[in-house]
Each structure stands twice: as C-alpha cells, then as structure tokens.
mmCIF file of C-alpha atoms in Angstrom:
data_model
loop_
_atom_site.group_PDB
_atom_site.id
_atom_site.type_symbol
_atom_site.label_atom_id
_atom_site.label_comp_id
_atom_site.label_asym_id
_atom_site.label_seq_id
_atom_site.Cartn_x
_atom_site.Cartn_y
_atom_site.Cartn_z
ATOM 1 C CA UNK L 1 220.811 140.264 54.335
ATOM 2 C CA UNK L 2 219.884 138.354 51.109
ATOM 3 C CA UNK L 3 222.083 138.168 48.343
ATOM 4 C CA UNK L 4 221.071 137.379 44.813
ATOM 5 C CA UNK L 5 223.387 135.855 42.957
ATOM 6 C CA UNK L 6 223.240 135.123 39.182
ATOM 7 C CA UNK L 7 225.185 131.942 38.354
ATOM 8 C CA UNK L 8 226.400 130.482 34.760
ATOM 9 C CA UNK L 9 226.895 126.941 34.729
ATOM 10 C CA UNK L 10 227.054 124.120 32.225
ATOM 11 C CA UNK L 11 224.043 122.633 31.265
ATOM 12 C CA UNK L 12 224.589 119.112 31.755
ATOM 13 C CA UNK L 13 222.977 116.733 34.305
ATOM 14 C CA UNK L 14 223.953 116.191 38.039
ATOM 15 C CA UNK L 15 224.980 119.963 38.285
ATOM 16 C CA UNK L 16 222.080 121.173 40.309
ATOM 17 C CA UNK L 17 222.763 118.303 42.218
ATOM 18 C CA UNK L 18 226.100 119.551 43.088
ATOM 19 C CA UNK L 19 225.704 123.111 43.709
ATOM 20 C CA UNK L 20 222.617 122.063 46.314
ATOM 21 C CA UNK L 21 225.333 119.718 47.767
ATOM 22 C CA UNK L 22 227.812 122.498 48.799
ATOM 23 C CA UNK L 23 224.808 124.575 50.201
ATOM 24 C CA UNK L 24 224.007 122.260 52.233
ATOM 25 C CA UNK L 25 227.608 120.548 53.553
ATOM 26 C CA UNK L 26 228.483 124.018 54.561
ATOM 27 C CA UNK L 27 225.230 124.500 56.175
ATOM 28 C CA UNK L 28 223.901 127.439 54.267
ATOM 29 C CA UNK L 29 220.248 127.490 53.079
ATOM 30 C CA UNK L 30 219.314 128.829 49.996
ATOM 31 C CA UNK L 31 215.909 130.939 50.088
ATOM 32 C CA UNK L 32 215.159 130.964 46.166
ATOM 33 C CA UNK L 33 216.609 129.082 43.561
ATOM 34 C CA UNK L 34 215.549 129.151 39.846
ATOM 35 C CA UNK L 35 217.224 127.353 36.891
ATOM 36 C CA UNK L 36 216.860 127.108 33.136
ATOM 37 C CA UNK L 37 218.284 127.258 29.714
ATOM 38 C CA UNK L 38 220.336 130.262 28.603
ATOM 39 C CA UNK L 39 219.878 131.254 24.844
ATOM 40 C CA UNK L 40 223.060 129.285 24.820
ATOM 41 C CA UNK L 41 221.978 125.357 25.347
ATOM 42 C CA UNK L 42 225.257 124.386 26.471
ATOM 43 C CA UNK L 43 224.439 127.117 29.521
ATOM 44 C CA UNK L 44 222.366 127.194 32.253
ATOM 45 C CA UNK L 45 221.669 130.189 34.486
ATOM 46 C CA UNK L 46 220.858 129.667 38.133
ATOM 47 C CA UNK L 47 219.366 132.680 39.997
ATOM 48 C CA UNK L 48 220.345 131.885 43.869
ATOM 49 C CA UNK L 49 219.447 133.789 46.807
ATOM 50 C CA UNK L 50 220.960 133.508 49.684
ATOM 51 C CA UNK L 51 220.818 135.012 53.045
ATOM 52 C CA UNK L 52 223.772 135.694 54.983
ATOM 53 C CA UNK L 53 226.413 138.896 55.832
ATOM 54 C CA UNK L 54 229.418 139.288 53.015
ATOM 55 C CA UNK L 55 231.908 136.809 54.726
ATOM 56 C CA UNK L 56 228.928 134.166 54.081
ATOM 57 C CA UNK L 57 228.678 135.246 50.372
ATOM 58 C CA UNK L 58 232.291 135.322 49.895
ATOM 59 C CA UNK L 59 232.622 131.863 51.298
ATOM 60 C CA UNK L 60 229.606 130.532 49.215
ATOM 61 C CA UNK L 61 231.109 132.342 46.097
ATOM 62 C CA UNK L 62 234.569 130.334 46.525
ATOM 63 C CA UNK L 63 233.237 127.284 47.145
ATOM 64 C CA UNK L 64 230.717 127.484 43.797
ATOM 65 C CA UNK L 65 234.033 128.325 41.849
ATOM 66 C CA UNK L 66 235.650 125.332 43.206
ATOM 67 C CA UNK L 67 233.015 123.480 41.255
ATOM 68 C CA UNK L 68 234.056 122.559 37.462
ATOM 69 C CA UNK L 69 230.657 123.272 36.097
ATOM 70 C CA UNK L 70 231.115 127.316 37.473
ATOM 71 C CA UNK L 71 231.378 129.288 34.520
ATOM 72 C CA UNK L 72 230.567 132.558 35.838
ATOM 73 C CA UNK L 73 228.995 133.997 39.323
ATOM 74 C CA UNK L 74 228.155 137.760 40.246
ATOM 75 C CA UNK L 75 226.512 138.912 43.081
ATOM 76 C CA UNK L 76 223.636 141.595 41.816
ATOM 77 C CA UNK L 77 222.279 142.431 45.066
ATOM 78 C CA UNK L 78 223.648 145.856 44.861
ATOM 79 C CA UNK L 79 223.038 146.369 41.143
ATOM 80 C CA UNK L 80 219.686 147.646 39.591
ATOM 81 C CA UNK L 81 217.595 144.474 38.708
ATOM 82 C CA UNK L 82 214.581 143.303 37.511
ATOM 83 C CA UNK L 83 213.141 140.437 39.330
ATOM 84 C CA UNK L 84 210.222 138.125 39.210
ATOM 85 C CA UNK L 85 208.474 135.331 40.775
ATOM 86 C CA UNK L 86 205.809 133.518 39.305
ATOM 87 C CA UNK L 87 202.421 131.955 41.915
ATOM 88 C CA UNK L 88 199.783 129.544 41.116
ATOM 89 C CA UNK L 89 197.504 129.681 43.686
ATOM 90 C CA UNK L 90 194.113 127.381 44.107
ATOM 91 C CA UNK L 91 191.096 129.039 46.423
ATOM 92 C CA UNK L 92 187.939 128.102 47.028
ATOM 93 C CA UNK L 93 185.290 129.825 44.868
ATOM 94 C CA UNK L 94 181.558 129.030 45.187
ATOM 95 C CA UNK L 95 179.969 130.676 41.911
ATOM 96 C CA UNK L 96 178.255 133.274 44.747
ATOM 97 C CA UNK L 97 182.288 134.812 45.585
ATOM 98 C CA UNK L 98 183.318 134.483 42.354
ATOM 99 C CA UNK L 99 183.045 138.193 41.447
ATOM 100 C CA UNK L 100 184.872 139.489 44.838
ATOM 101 C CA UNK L 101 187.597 137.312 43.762
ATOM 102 C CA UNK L 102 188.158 138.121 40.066
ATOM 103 C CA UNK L 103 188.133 141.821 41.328
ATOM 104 C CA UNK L 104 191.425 141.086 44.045
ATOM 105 C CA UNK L 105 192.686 139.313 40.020
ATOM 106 C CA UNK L 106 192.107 142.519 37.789
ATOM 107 C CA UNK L 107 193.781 144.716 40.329
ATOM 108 C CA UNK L 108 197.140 142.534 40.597
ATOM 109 C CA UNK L 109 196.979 141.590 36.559
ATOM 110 C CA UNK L 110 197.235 138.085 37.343
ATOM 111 C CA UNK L 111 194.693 136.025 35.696
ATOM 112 C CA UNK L 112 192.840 132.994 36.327
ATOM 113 C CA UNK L 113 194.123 129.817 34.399
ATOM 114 C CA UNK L 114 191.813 127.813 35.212
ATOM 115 C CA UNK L 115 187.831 126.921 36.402
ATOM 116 C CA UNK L 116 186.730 124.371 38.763
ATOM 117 C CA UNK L 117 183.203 123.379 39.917
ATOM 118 C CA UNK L 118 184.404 125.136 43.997
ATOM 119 C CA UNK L 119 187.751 126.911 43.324
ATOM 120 C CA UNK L 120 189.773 128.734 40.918
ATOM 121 C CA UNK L 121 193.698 128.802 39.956
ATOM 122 C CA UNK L 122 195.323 131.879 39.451
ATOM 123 C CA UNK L 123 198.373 132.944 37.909
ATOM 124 C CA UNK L 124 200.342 136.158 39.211
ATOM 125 C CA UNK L 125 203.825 136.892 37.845
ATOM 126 C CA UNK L 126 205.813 139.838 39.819
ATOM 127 C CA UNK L 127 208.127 141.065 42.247
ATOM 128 C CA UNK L 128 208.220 139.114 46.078
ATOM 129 C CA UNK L 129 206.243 141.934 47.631
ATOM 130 C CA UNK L 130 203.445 141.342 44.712
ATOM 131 C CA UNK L 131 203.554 137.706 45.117
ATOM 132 C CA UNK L 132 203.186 138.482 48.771
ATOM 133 C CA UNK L 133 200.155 140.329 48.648
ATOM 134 C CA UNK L 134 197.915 138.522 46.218
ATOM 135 C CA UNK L 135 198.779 135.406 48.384
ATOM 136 C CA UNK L 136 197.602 137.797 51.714
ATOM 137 C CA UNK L 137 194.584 139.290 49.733
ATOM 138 C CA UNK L 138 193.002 135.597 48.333
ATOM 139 C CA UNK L 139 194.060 134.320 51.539
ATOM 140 C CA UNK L 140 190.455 134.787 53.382
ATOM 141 C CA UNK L 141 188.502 132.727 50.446
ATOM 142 C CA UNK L 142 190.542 129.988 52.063
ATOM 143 C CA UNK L 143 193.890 128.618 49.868
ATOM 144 C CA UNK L 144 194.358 125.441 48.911
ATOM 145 C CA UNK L 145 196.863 124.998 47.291
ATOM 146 C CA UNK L 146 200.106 127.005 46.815
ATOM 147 C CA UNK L 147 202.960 126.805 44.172
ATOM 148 C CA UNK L 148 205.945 129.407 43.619
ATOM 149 C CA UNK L 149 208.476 129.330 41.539
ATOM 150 C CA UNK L 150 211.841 131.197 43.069
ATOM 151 C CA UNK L 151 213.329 134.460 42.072
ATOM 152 C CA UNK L 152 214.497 134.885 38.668
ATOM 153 C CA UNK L 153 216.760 137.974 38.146
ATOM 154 C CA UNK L 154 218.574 140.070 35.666
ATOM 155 C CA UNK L 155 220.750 143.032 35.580
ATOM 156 C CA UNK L 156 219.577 146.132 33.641
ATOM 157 C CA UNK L 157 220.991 148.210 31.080
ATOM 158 C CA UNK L 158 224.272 146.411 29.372
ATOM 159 C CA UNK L 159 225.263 143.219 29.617
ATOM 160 C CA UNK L 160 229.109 144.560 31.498
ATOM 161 C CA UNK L 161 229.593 147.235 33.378
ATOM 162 C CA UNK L 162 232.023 149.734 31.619
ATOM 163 C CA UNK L 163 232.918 146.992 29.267
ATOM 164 C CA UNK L 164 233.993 145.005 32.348
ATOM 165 C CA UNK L 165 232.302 141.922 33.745
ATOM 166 C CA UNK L 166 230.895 141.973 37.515
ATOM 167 C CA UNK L 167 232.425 138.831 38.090
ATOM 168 C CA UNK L 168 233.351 138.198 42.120
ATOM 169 C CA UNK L 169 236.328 136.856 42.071
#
C-alpha cells in the first residue's frame, strides 16, 4: 500500500541529501517525493510517498525522526487530502493534428505552454489518475518527452485534528 507522508524539516542544505540516504540504506524506495519552501523559510515541507505495509512505515517514520533536521512527520494516507501532480508533456504535432490534440487539452484543462514548428508542450496539473490519463490519451500523437513533478499533498479542513497534532510518534 502507499503511504503519503507529509514531512517538516529544516530548510537548510544537505537535508534532502540525508533523508534520500536513509531510504535508500534501508532499502526502501520512495515512489514520489516533492520539496519546497513552507510560508516559514526556515521550513521545508517534503511530501513522501512510500509504498510498503505499516511495519515498513513505522520503521521509515523512526528512522526520519532519528534525523536532526525532522521537525515534524504524519502519515495522511488515511486522512482526507488534496493532492496534485503537475506534467509537462512534449508530442508531436504537425499543424494538420493540431486541432485533435488541443481538443484531448480543453477536456483535461491543461493548457499548452508552448508552440513548436512539429510538437507542442502541455501543462496538466491534477490528481495521479488525471496525470495518468492525459499522458494515455496524447500518447498515440507519439510523446517525446515526459516530465512530472511528484505528489504534493495537504490535509483538509484545520490545520490539527481536535486541537491535536497527527504527529506519528
């Protein structure tokens, strides 16, 4: 099962470095990882996903508070969550297909970011099953290119849950 989890760290340098260390000394891949400034710039927020069963989540969530730079970690899988991923994708696009493909663009409100004498880049921003299917749907116009960003995440409604944080451990 994948597990998101939404980590705090400080924002200083060599600290993505050492989170992607302990991933990979204990062997576990991460599927998605997305970093950037907080409204705090002495915080960064990483939004990991993971896949493994609890006792692999548990073990990952130890080891990351181990780490000095851990400020906070919470696992929202479970929670309600918005999530996005953002996809830049280049196609081919002879001025004759052009049409068929800005169609497959209005229906998934992505947009085209940019014009080139054979192709087209477009920008889609959504959830992994909409990234998914605009890749799937320009995929017969022939792709070349490809670059995703990984999950980003957030909890809704208030920040705490009953004026508690959803800390795990």
């Amino acid at each position: 099962m994948k597990h998101t989890l939404a980590v705090l760290v400080e924002n200083r340098p060599g600290v993505l470095t050492r989170i992607a260390g302990l991933f990979a000394r204990r062997g576990y891949n991460i599927d998605s990882l997305a970093v950037g400034r907080t409204d705090n710039p002495l915080i960064s927020r990483m939004t990991i996903v993971v896949d493994g069963d609890d006792r692999v989540i548990e073990q990952v969530s130890k080891q990351l508070y181990k780490l000095i730079d851990v400020i906070k970690l919470t696992d929202i899988t479970n929670d309600e969550y918005v999530d996005r991923e953002m996809i830049l994708i280049k196609v081919n696009a002879d001025p004759a297909i052009r049409g068929e493909i800005m169609q497959i663009v209005e229906i998934f409100r992505a947009r085209i970011v940019d014009i080139g004498r054979n192709s087209l880049i477009i920008e889609a921003t959504g959830d992994e099953g909409k990234i998914n299917a605009i890749e799937s749907a320009l995929r017969p116009f022939g792709i070349r290119e490809v670059v995703r960003t990984g999950k980003i995440a957030m909890s809704r409604g208030p920040k705490h849950k009953n004026g508690k944080s959803q800390e795990l451990l």
